[in-house]
């Protein structure tokens, strides 16, 4: 159906990567390697925490959920990219594109919520250690995770439903390797004022507010740590927060990079690099950050690897 310059499209084209024949194999192997590392690394974290009873604490419960979220985030985008490279086909169906938008929003917002919850957990553990087990009881931990899932799902569904009434121009090329909400919205011929307002509102609610909460938590944490008289006590307290702080910096740092890149440049290459740094790289590096900085995770991973070797 066509009316003037508007059309109801049945598919989009992911134009983020140039499929140069000489580089196709390299690009495919690079993304496949990153995806496999992401899956295996996060699965190892989940298994290590599951088999070690000493790690059955709120902090590692949240970490398992974060690892699962990282797996889902990468699985939303990378397999479709690998399939397109192999098939020499850049297309993605209209339903597939909206599904990518919905799922990537769900898991990115869920990760932001989980990082905020983990910051609150560290705040209670360090600033109110005597009440930690009372406050961070199993019921509250499960409730916080379920609430994070509910909020992220509702937000993603609202964004996706707002895309449904839009009609799209004959230009259906998405300058990225997956369907990103802002880029898909820009392709619409109809009025997107409500969509844009909702995007900016959601960005403030699910980025600025959680980050402000994390910063406030760490200000209180640093203040409490500095009051600890012994150097060893301070070092131990800081070490429990180091991994989480590194992951927060990586997640929000790359997110800020995406925002700055889209504001400064509209080129396809900058969009791809920024999106890859946001939706692929942090998910791959998170398991390494926790395994390298946490002695408990190191010990659990060694125990898990020994069990696997004995089983084989």
PDB file of C-alpha atoms in Angstrom:
ATOM      1  CA  UNK A   1       0.000   0.000   0.000  1.00  0.00           C
ATOM      2  CA  UNK A   2       1.461   3.352  -0.978  1.00  0.00           C
ATOM      3  CA  UNK A   3       0.352   6.902  -0.301  1.00  0.00           C
ATOM      4  CA  UNK A   4       2.536   9.754  -1.616  1.00  0.00           C
ATOM      5  CA  UNK A   5       6.052   8.885  -0.325  1.00  0.00           C
ATOM      6  CA  UNK A   6       4.929   6.559   2.469  1.00  0.00           C
ATOM      7  CA  UNK A   7       4.832   2.780   2.474  1.00  0.00           C
ATOM      8  CA  UNK A   8       4.122   0.022   4.935  1.00  0.00           C
ATOM      9  CA  UNK A   9       7.346  -1.955   4.890  1.00  0.00           C
ATOM     10  CA  UNK A  10       7.678  -5.675   5.381  1.00  0.00           C
ATOM     11  CA  UNK A  11      11.420  -5.659   6.025  1.00  0.00           C
ATOM     12  CA  UNK A  12      14.443  -3.527   6.869  1.00  0.00           C
ATOM     13  CA  UNK A  13      18.068  -3.789   5.814  1.00  0.00           C
ATOM     14  CA  UNK A  14      20.907  -3.810   8.356  1.00  0.00           C
ATOM     15  CA  UNK A  15      23.581  -1.738   6.646  1.00  0.00           C
ATOM     16  CA  UNK A  16      25.962  -1.309   9.556  1.00  0.00           C
ATOM     17  CA  UNK A  17      28.722  -3.603   8.283  1.00  0.00           C
ATOM     18  CA  UNK A  18      30.218  -3.529   4.827  1.00  0.00           C
ATOM     19  CA  UNK A  19      30.391  -7.130   3.638  1.00  0.00           C
ATOM     20  CA  UNK A  20      33.680  -6.853   1.775  1.00  0.00           C
ATOM     21  CA  UNK A  21      34.488 -10.345   0.427  1.00  0.00           C
ATOM     22  CA  UNK A  22      38.096 -10.155   1.629  1.00  0.00           C
ATOM     23  CA  UNK A  23      37.011  -9.195   5.156  1.00  0.00           C
ATOM     24  CA  UNK A  24      33.840 -11.259   5.470  1.00  0.00           C
ATOM     25  CA  UNK A  25      35.552 -14.263   6.999  1.00  0.00           C
ATOM     26  CA  UNK A  26      37.461 -12.057   9.452  1.00  0.00           C
ATOM     27  CA  UNK A  27      34.314 -10.192  10.576  1.00  0.00           C
ATOM     28  CA  UNK A  28      32.353 -13.435  10.927  1.00  0.00           C
ATOM     29  CA  UNK A  29      35.073 -15.120  13.004  1.00  0.00           C
ATOM     30  CA  UNK A  30      35.553 -12.013  15.164  1.00  0.00           C
ATOM     31  CA  UNK A  31      31.880 -11.762  16.128  1.00  0.00           C
ATOM     32  CA  UNK A  32      31.576 -15.539  16.518  1.00  0.00           C
ATOM     33  CA  UNK A  33      34.593 -15.567  18.851  1.00  0.00           C
ATOM     34  CA  UNK A  34      33.209 -12.676  20.930  1.00  0.00           C
ATOM     35  CA  UNK A  35      29.799 -14.340  21.131  1.00  0.00           C
ATOM     36  CA  UNK A  36      31.195 -17.708  22.220  1.00  0.00           C
ATOM     37  CA  UNK A  37      33.421 -16.055  24.835  1.00  0.00           C
ATOM     38  CA  UNK A  38      30.395 -14.145  26.138  1.00  0.00           C
ATOM     39  CA  UNK A  39      28.242 -17.274  26.396  1.00  0.00           C
ATOM     40  CA  UNK A  40      30.936 -19.479  27.943  1.00  0.00           C
ATOM     41  CA  UNK A  41      32.234 -16.824  30.347  1.00  0.00           C
ATOM     42  CA  UNK A  42      28.819 -15.930  31.727  1.00  0.00           C
ATOM     43  CA  UNK A  43      27.727 -19.573  31.898  1.00  0.00           C
ATOM     44  CA  UNK A  44      30.853 -20.387  33.900  1.00  0.00           C
ATOM     45  CA  UNK A  45      30.013 -17.588  36.343  1.00  0.00           C
ATOM     46  CA  UNK A  46      26.463 -18.945  36.782  1.00  0.00           C
ATOM     47  CA  UNK A  47      27.663 -22.536  37.221  1.00  0.00           C
ATOM     48  CA  UNK A  48      30.477 -21.551  39.591  1.00  0.00           C
ATOM     49  CA  UNK A  49      28.104 -19.641  41.854  1.00  0.00           C
ATOM     50  CA  UNK A  50      25.530 -22.445  41.705  1.00  0.00           C
ATOM     51  CA  UNK A  51      27.878 -25.242  42.825  1.00  0.00           C
ATOM     52  CA  UNK A  52      29.686 -23.305  45.579  1.00  0.00           C
ATOM     53  CA  UNK A  53      27.488 -22.949  48.661  1.00  0.00           C
ATOM     54  CA  UNK A  54      29.779 -20.205  50.000  1.00  0.00           C
ATOM     55  CA  UNK A  55      28.645 -17.996  47.112  1.00  0.00           C
ATOM     56  CA  UNK A  56      24.952 -18.350  47.854  1.00  0.00           C
ATOM     57  CA  UNK A  57      24.732 -14.736  48.981  1.00  0.00           C
ATOM     58  CA  UNK A  58      22.719 -11.751  47.689  1.00  0.00           C
ATOM     59  CA  UNK A  59      25.726 -10.269  45.870  1.00  0.00           C
ATOM     60  CA  UNK A  60      26.367 -13.419  43.824  1.00  0.00           C
ATOM     61  CA  UNK A  61      22.645 -14.019  43.319  1.00  0.00           C
ATOM     62  CA  UNK A  62      22.484 -10.643  41.587  1.00  0.00           C
ATOM     63  CA  UNK A  63      25.682 -11.473  39.689  1.00  0.00           C
ATOM     64  CA  UNK A  64      24.080 -14.652  38.284  1.00  0.00           C
ATOM     65  CA  UNK A  65      21.128 -12.623  37.057  1.00  0.00           C
ATOM     66  CA  UNK A  66      23.508 -10.086  35.525  1.00  0.00           C
ATOM     67  CA  UNK A  67      25.381 -12.877  33.703  1.00  0.00           C
ATOM     68  CA  UNK A  68      22.110 -14.318  32.397  1.00  0.00           C
ATOM     69  CA  UNK A  69      21.112 -10.840  31.175  1.00  0.00           C
ATOM     70  CA  UNK A  70      24.452 -10.473  29.370  1.00  0.00           C
ATOM     71  CA  UNK A  71      23.870 -13.796  27.578  1.00  0.00           C
ATOM     72  CA  UNK A  72      20.409 -12.670  26.479  1.00  0.00           C
ATOM     73  CA  UNK A  73      21.662  -9.258  25.298  1.00  0.00           C
ATOM     74  CA  UNK A  74      24.310 -10.795  23.034  1.00  0.00           C
ATOM     75  CA  UNK A  75      21.922 -13.494  21.769  1.00  0.00           C
ATOM     76  CA  UNK A  76      19.448 -10.807  20.684  1.00  0.00           C
ATOM     77  CA  UNK A  77      21.838  -9.273  18.146  1.00  0.00           C
ATOM     78  CA  UNK A  78      24.896 -11.386  17.282  1.00  0.00           C
ATOM     79  CA  UNK A  79      23.303 -14.614  15.894  1.00  0.00           C
ATOM     80  CA  UNK A  80      21.246 -12.606  13.379  1.00  0.00           C
ATOM     81  CA  UNK A  81      24.396 -10.739  12.341  1.00  0.00           C
ATOM     82  CA  UNK A  82      26.302 -14.000  11.831  1.00  0.00           C
ATOM     83  CA  UNK A  83      23.408 -15.442   9.804  1.00  0.00           C
ATOM     84  CA  UNK A  84      23.289 -12.359   7.569  1.00  0.00           C
ATOM     85  CA  UNK A  85      27.036 -12.497   6.946  1.00  0.00           C
ATOM     86  CA  UNK A  86      26.909 -16.167   5.984  1.00  0.00           C
ATOM     87  CA  UNK A  87      23.837 -15.746   3.757  1.00  0.00           C
ATOM     88  CA  UNK A  88      25.078 -12.486   2.161  1.00  0.00           C
ATOM     89  CA  UNK A  89      21.701 -11.049   3.106  1.00  0.00           C
ATOM     90  CA  UNK A  90      21.249  -7.811   5.045  1.00  0.00           C
ATOM     91  CA  UNK A  91      17.469  -8.049   5.413  1.00  0.00           C
ATOM     92  CA  UNK A  92      15.461  -8.485   8.592  1.00  0.00           C
ATOM     93  CA  UNK A  93      11.689  -8.794   8.688  1.00  0.00           C
ATOM     94  CA  UNK A  94       9.502  -6.062  10.120  1.00  0.00           C
ATOM     95  CA  UNK A  95       8.479  -8.354  12.997  1.00  0.00           C
ATOM     96  CA  UNK A  96      12.101  -9.433  13.509  1.00  0.00           C
ATOM     97  CA  UNK A  97      13.238  -5.811  13.673  1.00  0.00           C
ATOM     98  CA  UNK A  98      10.597  -4.843  16.237  1.00  0.00           C
ATOM     99  CA  UNK A  99      11.471  -7.973  18.225  1.00  0.00           C
ATOM    100  CA  UNK A 100      15.134  -6.925  18.314  1.00  0.00           C
ATOM    101  CA  UNK A 101      14.143  -3.440  19.474  1.00  0.00           C
ATOM    102  CA  UNK A 102      11.954  -4.912  22.225  1.00  0.00           C
ATOM    103  CA  UNK A 103      14.457  -7.464  23.511  1.00  0.00           C
ATOM    104  CA  UNK A 104      17.529  -5.220  23.388  1.00  0.00           C
ATOM    105  CA  UNK A 105      15.612  -2.553  25.350  1.00  0.00           C
ATOM    106  CA  UNK A 106      14.419  -5.142  27.855  1.00  0.00           C
ATOM    107  CA  UNK A 107      17.871  -6.534  28.611  1.00  0.00           C
ATOM    108  CA  UNK A 108      19.731  -3.203  28.580  1.00  0.00           C
ATOM    109  CA  UNK A 109      17.277  -1.626  31.031  1.00  0.00           C
ATOM    110  CA  UNK A 110      17.328  -4.828  33.107  1.00  0.00           C
ATOM    111  CA  UNK A 111      21.125  -4.617  33.296  1.00  0.00           C
ATOM    112  CA  UNK A 112      20.901  -0.997  34.436  1.00  0.00           C
ATOM    113  CA  UNK A 113      18.390  -1.961  37.142  1.00  0.00           C
ATOM    114  CA  UNK A 114      20.496  -4.912  38.300  1.00  0.00           C
ATOM    115  CA  UNK A 115      23.621  -2.755  38.572  1.00  0.00           C
ATOM    116  CA  UNK A 116      21.646  -0.312  40.707  1.00  0.00           C
ATOM    117  CA  UNK A 117      20.377  -3.139  42.926  1.00  0.00           C
ATOM    118  CA  UNK A 118      23.943  -4.459  43.279  1.00  0.00           C
ATOM    119  CA  UNK A 119      25.105  -0.985  44.335  1.00  0.00           C
ATOM    120  CA  UNK A 120      22.392  -0.941  47.000  1.00  0.00           C
ATOM    121  CA  UNK A 121      23.541  -4.389  48.152  1.00  0.00           C
ATOM    122  CA  UNK A 122      27.121  -3.120  48.564  1.00  0.00           C
ATOM    123  CA  UNK A 123      25.834  -0.028  50.360  1.00  0.00           C
ATOM    124  CA  UNK A 124      23.955  -2.142  52.925  1.00  0.00           C
ATOM    125  CA  UNK A 125      26.877  -4.587  53.307  1.00  0.00           C
ATOM    126  CA  UNK A 126      29.417  -1.860  54.088  1.00  0.00           C
ATOM    127  CA  UNK A 127      27.368   0.915  55.678  1.00  0.00           C
ATOM    128  CA  UNK A 128      25.017  -1.297  57.710  1.00  0.00           C
ATOM    129  CA  UNK A 129      26.883  -4.602  58.129  1.00  0.00           C
ATOM    130  CA  UNK A 130      25.075  -5.655  61.324  1.00  0.00           C
ATOM    131  CA  UNK A 131      21.685  -5.416  59.608  1.00  0.00           C
ATOM    132  CA  UNK A 132      22.822  -6.828  56.246  1.00  0.00           C
ATOM    133  CA  UNK A 133      21.298 -10.300  56.591  1.00  0.00           C
ATOM    134  CA  UNK A 134      18.050  -8.812  57.905  1.00  0.00           C
ATOM    135  CA  UNK A 135      17.676  -6.214  55.143  1.00  0.00           C
ATOM    136  CA  UNK A 136      18.963  -8.290  52.216  1.00  0.00           C
ATOM    137  CA  UNK A 137      16.838 -11.330  52.973  1.00  0.00           C
ATOM    138  CA  UNK A 138      15.999 -13.863  50.202  1.00  0.00           C
ATOM    139  CA  UNK A 139      12.479 -12.486  49.755  1.00  0.00           C
ATOM    140  CA  UNK A 140      13.736  -8.932  49.126  1.00  0.00           C
ATOM    141  CA  UNK A 141      16.455 -10.155  46.727  1.00  0.00           C
ATOM    142  CA  UNK A 142      13.976 -12.110  44.603  1.00  0.00           C
ATOM    143  CA  UNK A 143      11.503  -9.219  44.746  1.00  0.00           C
ATOM    144  CA  UNK A 144      14.135  -6.730  43.515  1.00  0.00           C
ATOM    145  CA  UNK A 145      15.051  -8.957  40.561  1.00  0.00           C
ATOM    146  CA  UNK A 146      11.413  -9.594  39.620  1.00  0.00           C
ATOM    147  CA  UNK A 147      10.634  -5.888  39.914  1.00  0.00           C
ATOM    148  CA  UNK A 148      13.596  -5.069  37.657  1.00  0.00           C
ATOM    149  CA  UNK A 149      12.358  -7.589  35.079  1.00  0.00           C
ATOM    150  CA  UNK A 150       8.827  -6.187  35.218  1.00  0.00           C
ATOM    151  CA  UNK A 151       9.952  -2.570  34.815  1.00  0.00           C
ATOM    152  CA  UNK A 152      12.295  -3.350  31.915  1.00  0.00           C
ATOM    153  CA  UNK A 153       9.669  -5.462  30.121  1.00  0.00           C
ATOM    154  CA  UNK A 154       6.940  -2.818  30.446  1.00  0.00           C
ATOM    155  CA  UNK A 155       9.304  -0.105  29.201  1.00  0.00           C
ATOM    156  CA  UNK A 156      10.340  -2.180  26.152  1.00  0.00           C
ATOM    157  CA  UNK A 157       6.744  -3.117  25.300  1.00  0.00           C
ATOM    158  CA  UNK A 158       5.627   0.535  25.467  1.00  0.00           C
ATOM    159  CA  UNK A 159       8.423   1.604  23.111  1.00  0.00           C
ATOM    160  CA  UNK A 160       7.586  -1.229  20.721  1.00  0.00           C
ATOM    161  CA  UNK A 161       3.857  -0.487  20.761  1.00  0.00           C
ATOM    162  CA  UNK A 162       4.606   3.150  19.919  1.00  0.00           C
ATOM    163  CA  UNK A 163       6.494   1.950  16.821  1.00  0.00           C
ATOM    164  CA  UNK A 164       3.523  -0.040  15.498  1.00  0.00           C
ATOM    165  CA  UNK A 165       1.405   2.939  14.274  1.00  0.00           C
ATOM    166  CA  UNK A 166       4.366   4.470  12.395  1.00  0.00           C
ATOM    167  CA  UNK A 167       4.587   4.257   8.629  1.00  0.00           C
ATOM    168  CA  UNK A 168       8.029   4.108   7.040  1.00  0.00           C
ATOM    169  CA  UNK A 169       9.522   5.784   4.008  1.00  0.00           C
ATOM    170  CA  UNK A 170      10.940   3.908   1.053  1.00  0.00           C
ATOM    171  CA  UNK A 171      14.328   4.318   2.773  1.00  0.00           C
ATOM    172  CA  UNK A 172      14.495   1.201   4.926  1.00  0.00           C
ATOM    173  CA  UNK A 173      18.234   0.980   5.612  1.00  0.00           C
ATOM    174  CA  UNK A 174      19.195   0.802   9.286  1.00  0.00           C
ATOM    175  CA  UNK A 175      22.802   2.084   9.644  1.00  0.00           C
ATOM    176  CA  UNK A 176      23.710  -0.543  12.243  1.00  0.00           C
ATOM    177  CA  UNK A 177      24.090  -4.307  12.592  1.00  0.00           C
ATOM    178  CA  UNK A 178      20.867  -4.581  14.625  1.00  0.00           C
ATOM    179  CA  UNK A 179      17.591  -2.674  14.911  1.00  0.00           C
ATOM    180  CA  UNK A 180      18.202   0.076  17.437  1.00  0.00           C
ATOM    181  CA  UNK A 181      15.199   2.077  18.642  1.00  0.00           C
ATOM    182  CA  UNK A 182      16.478   5.543  17.751  1.00  0.00           C
ATOM    183  CA  UNK A 183      17.644   4.561  14.261  1.00  0.00           C
ATOM    184  CA  UNK A 184      14.395   2.766  13.415  1.00  0.00           C
ATOM    185  CA  UNK A 185      12.366   5.752  14.641  1.00  0.00           C
ATOM    186  CA  UNK A 186      14.334   8.062  12.338  1.00  0.00           C
ATOM    187  CA  UNK A 187      13.222   6.004   9.315  1.00  0.00           C
ATOM    188  CA  UNK A 188       9.551   6.759   9.927  1.00  0.00           C
ATOM    189  CA  UNK A 189       7.683   9.149   7.638  1.00  0.00           C
ATOM    190  CA  UNK A 190       4.869   9.778  10.080  1.00  0.00           C
ATOM    191  CA  UNK A 191       5.015  12.019  13.134  1.00  0.00           C
ATOM    192  CA  UNK A 192       7.433  10.668  15.764  1.00  0.00           C
ATOM    193  CA  UNK A 193       7.110  13.451  18.340  1.00  0.00           C
ATOM    194  CA  UNK A 194       5.544  11.190  20.989  1.00  0.00           C
ATOM    195  CA  UNK A 195       8.144   8.483  20.318  1.00  0.00           C
ATOM    196  CA  UNK A 196      11.034  10.911  20.733  1.00  0.00           C
ATOM    197  CA  UNK A 197       9.589  12.381  23.937  1.00  0.00           C
ATOM    198  CA  UNK A 198       9.144   8.885  25.333  1.00  0.00           C
ATOM    199  CA  UNK A 199      12.704   7.908  24.330  1.00  0.00           C
ATOM    200  CA  UNK A 200      14.214  10.904  26.125  1.00  0.00           C
ATOM    201  CA  UNK A 201      11.998  10.365  29.183  1.00  0.00           C
ATOM    202  CA  UNK A 202      12.928   6.688  29.397  1.00  0.00           C
ATOM    203  CA  UNK A 203      16.615   7.549  28.983  1.00  0.00           C
ATOM    204  CA  UNK A 204      16.449   9.875  31.977  1.00  0.00           C
ATOM    205  CA  UNK A 205      14.444   7.411  34.086  1.00  0.00           C
ATOM    206  CA  UNK A 206      16.508   4.313  33.304  1.00  0.00           C
ATOM    207  CA  UNK A 207      19.971   5.843  32.861  1.00  0.00           C
ATOM    208  CA  UNK A 208      20.361   9.108  34.737  1.00  0.00           C
ATOM    209  CA  UNK A 209      18.354   8.134  37.827  1.00  0.00           C
ATOM    210  CA  UNK A 210      20.004   4.690  38.320  1.00  0.00           C
ATOM    211  CA  UNK A 211      23.445   6.174  37.745  1.00  0.00           C
ATOM    212  CA  UNK A 212      22.697   8.923  40.271  1.00  0.00           C
ATOM    213  CA  UNK A 213      21.619   6.249  42.758  1.00  0.00           C
ATOM    214  CA  UNK A 214      24.827   4.299  42.172  1.00  0.00           C
ATOM    215  CA  UNK A 215      26.970   7.417  42.617  1.00  0.00           C
ATOM    216  CA  UNK A 216      25.138   8.309  45.836  1.00  0.00           C
ATOM    217  CA  UNK A 217      25.593   4.743  47.141  1.00  0.00           C
ATOM    218  CA  UNK A 218      29.317   4.829  46.482  1.00  0.00           C
ATOM    219  CA  UNK A 219      29.673   8.232  48.100  1.00  0.00           C
ATOM    220  CA  UNK A 220      28.181   6.727  51.253  1.00  0.00           C
ATOM    221  CA  UNK A 221      30.352   3.607  50.853  1.00  0.00           C
ATOM    222  CA  UNK A 222      33.583   5.608  50.499  1.00  0.00           C
ATOM    223  CA  UNK A 223      32.624   7.732  53.496  1.00  0.00           C
ATOM    224  CA  UNK A 224      32.064   4.589  55.604  1.00  0.00           C
ATOM    225  CA  UNK A 225      35.268   2.902  54.406  1.00  0.00           C
ATOM    226  CA  UNK A 226      37.397   5.920  55.292  1.00  0.00           C
ATOM    227  CA  UNK A 227      36.149   5.629  58.865  1.00  0.00           C
ATOM    228  CA  UNK A 228      37.562   2.098  59.190  1.00  0.00           C
ATOM    229  CA  UNK A 229      40.708   2.399  61.351  1.00  0.00           C
ATOM    230  CA  UNK A 230      42.755  -0.510  59.939  1.00  0.00           C
ATOM    231  CA  UNK A 231      44.358  -0.437  56.485  1.00  0.00           C
ATOM    232  CA  UNK A 232      43.526  -4.116  55.974  1.00  0.00           C
ATOM    233  CA  UNK A 233      39.872  -3.468  56.722  1.00  0.00           C
ATOM    234  CA  UNK A 234      39.754  -0.630  54.224  1.00  0.00           C
ATOM    235  CA  UNK A 235      41.405  -2.745  51.532  1.00  0.00           C
ATOM    236  CA  UNK A 236      38.965  -5.617  52.121  1.00  0.00           C
ATOM    237  CA  UNK A 237      35.979  -3.268  51.941  1.00  0.00           C
ATOM    238  CA  UNK A 238      37.230  -1.645  48.730  1.00  0.00           C
ATOM    239  CA  UNK A 239      37.935  -5.047  47.158  1.00  0.00           C
ATOM    240  CA  UNK A 240      34.295  -6.127  47.592  1.00  0.00           C
ATOM    241  CA  UNK A 241      33.210  -3.135  45.498  1.00  0.00           C
ATOM    242  CA  UNK A 242      35.976  -3.123  42.879  1.00  0.00           C
ATOM    243  CA  UNK A 243      34.398  -5.603  40.458  1.00  0.00           C
ATOM    244  CA  UNK A 244      30.981  -3.973  40.560  1.00  0.00           C
ATOM    245  CA  UNK A 245      32.443  -0.496  40.140  1.00  0.00           C
ATOM    246  CA  UNK A 246      34.448  -1.686  37.099  1.00  0.00           C
ATOM    247  CA  UNK A 247      31.330  -3.188  35.482  1.00  0.00           C
ATOM    248  CA  UNK A 248      29.328  -0.014  36.181  1.00  0.00           C
ATOM    249  CA  UNK A 249      32.062   2.120  34.604  1.00  0.00           C
ATOM    250  CA  UNK A 250      32.178  -0.135  31.540  1.00  0.00           C
ATOM    251  CA  UNK A 251      28.392  -0.226  31.108  1.00  0.00           C
ATOM    252  CA  UNK A 252      27.674   3.475  31.558  1.00  0.00           C
ATOM    253  CA  UNK A 253      30.948   4.557  29.941  1.00  0.00           C
ATOM    254  CA  UNK A 254      30.152   2.746  26.710  1.00  0.00           C
ATOM    255  CA  UNK A 255      26.541   3.965  26.934  1.00  0.00           C
ATOM    256  CA  UNK A 256      27.808   7.546  27.141  1.00  0.00           C
ATOM    257  CA  UNK A 257      30.063   6.776  24.178  1.00  0.00           C
ATOM    258  CA  UNK A 258      27.032   5.692  22.124  1.00  0.00           C
ATOM    259  CA  UNK A 259      25.203   8.917  23.009  1.00  0.00           C
ATOM    260  CA  UNK A 260      28.185  11.133  22.181  1.00  0.00           C
ATOM    261  CA  UNK A 261      28.825   9.268  18.934  1.00  0.00           C
ATOM    262  CA  UNK A 262      25.228   9.658  17.741  1.00  0.00           C
ATOM    263  CA  UNK A 263      25.259  13.344  18.706  1.00  0.00           C
ATOM    264  CA  UNK A 264      28.540  14.154  16.950  1.00  0.00           C
ATOM    265  CA  UNK A 265      28.410  11.866  13.908  1.00  0.00           C
ATOM    266  CA  UNK A 266      25.705  10.116  11.893  1.00  0.00           C
ATOM    267  CA  UNK A 267      28.103   7.858   9.992  1.00  0.00           C
ATOM    268  CA  UNK A 268      27.374   4.153   9.789  1.00  0.00           C
ATOM    269  CA  UNK A 269      30.865   3.190  10.992  1.00  0.00           C
ATOM    270  CA  UNK A 270      30.656   5.290  14.159  1.00  0.00           C
ATOM    271  CA  UNK A 271      27.185   3.871  14.919  1.00  0.00           C
ATOM    272  CA  UNK A 272      28.461   0.304  14.535  1.00  0.00           C
ATOM    273  CA  UNK A 273      31.553   0.834  16.693  1.00  0.00           C
ATOM    274  CA  UNK A 274      29.586   2.619  19.400  1.00  0.00           C
ATOM    275  CA  UNK A 275      26.820  -0.005  19.418  1.00  0.00           C
ATOM    276  CA  UNK A 276      29.320  -2.870  19.493  1.00  0.00           C
ATOM    277  CA  UNK A 277      31.089  -1.250  22.454  1.00  0.00           C
ATOM    278  CA  UNK A 278      27.728  -1.011  24.218  1.00  0.00           C
ATOM    279  CA  UNK A 279      25.879  -4.219  23.317  1.00  0.00           C
ATOM    280  CA  UNK A 280      28.694  -6.752  22.761  1.00  0.00           C
ATOM    281  CA  UNK A 281      31.948  -5.806  24.494  1.00  0.00           C
ATOM    282  CA  UNK A 282      30.699  -5.211  28.105  1.00  0.00           C
ATOM    283  CA  UNK A 283      28.814  -8.512  28.065  1.00  0.00           C
ATOM    284  CA  UNK A 284      31.998 -10.286  27.018  1.00  0.00           C
ATOM    285  CA  UNK A 285      34.262  -8.554  29.550  1.00  0.00           C
ATOM    286  CA  UNK A 286      32.025  -8.727  32.643  1.00  0.00           C
ATOM    287  CA  UNK A 287      32.920 -12.369  33.493  1.00  0.00           C
ATOM    288  CA  UNK A 288      36.634 -11.561  33.206  1.00  0.00           C
ATOM    289  CA  UNK A 289      36.269  -8.546  35.484  1.00  0.00           C
ATOM    290  CA  UNK A 290      34.563 -10.558  38.218  1.00  0.00           C
ATOM    291  CA  UNK A 291      36.805 -13.623  37.852  1.00  0.00           C
ATOM    292  CA  UNK A 292      40.016 -11.573  37.949  1.00  0.00           C
ATOM    293  CA  UNK A 293      39.052  -9.300  40.844  1.00  0.00           C
ATOM    294  CA  UNK A 294      37.138 -11.721  43.078  1.00  0.00           C
ATOM    295  CA  UNK A 295      39.031 -14.417  44.983  1.00  0.00           C
ATOM    296  CA  UNK A 296      35.761 -16.213  45.711  1.00  0.00           C
ATOM    297  CA  UNK A 297      34.887 -16.447  42.013  1.00  0.00           C
ATOM    298  CA  UNK A 298      38.438 -17.576  41.181  1.00  0.00           C
ATOM    299  CA  UNK A 299      38.198 -20.387  43.727  1.00  0.00           C
ATOM    300  CA  UNK A 300      34.734 -21.431  42.527  1.00  0.00           C
ATOM    301  CA  UNK A 301      35.886 -21.456  38.892  1.00  0.00           C
ATOM    302  CA  UNK A 302      38.893 -23.618  39.756  1.00  0.00           C
ATOM    303  CA  UNK A 303      36.594 -26.010  41.592  1.00  0.00           C
ATOM    304  CA  UNK A 304      34.204 -26.093  38.627  1.00  0.00           C
ATOM    305  CA  UNK A 305      36.998 -26.710  36.100  1.00  0.00           C
ATOM    306  CA  UNK A 306      38.389 -29.552  38.230  1.00  0.00           C
ATOM    307  CA  UNK A 307      34.948 -31.162  38.364  1.00  0.00           C
ATOM    308  CA  UNK A 308      34.617 -30.888  34.594  1.00  0.00           C
ATOM    309  CA  UNK A 309      38.070 -32.411  34.044  1.00  0.00           C
ATOM    310  CA  UNK A 310      37.320 -35.274  36.450  1.00  0.00           C
ATOM    311  CA  UNK A 311      33.986 -35.872  34.731  1.00  0.00           C
ATOM    312  CA  UNK A 312      35.675 -36.051  31.327  1.00  0.00           C
TER     313      UNK A 312
END
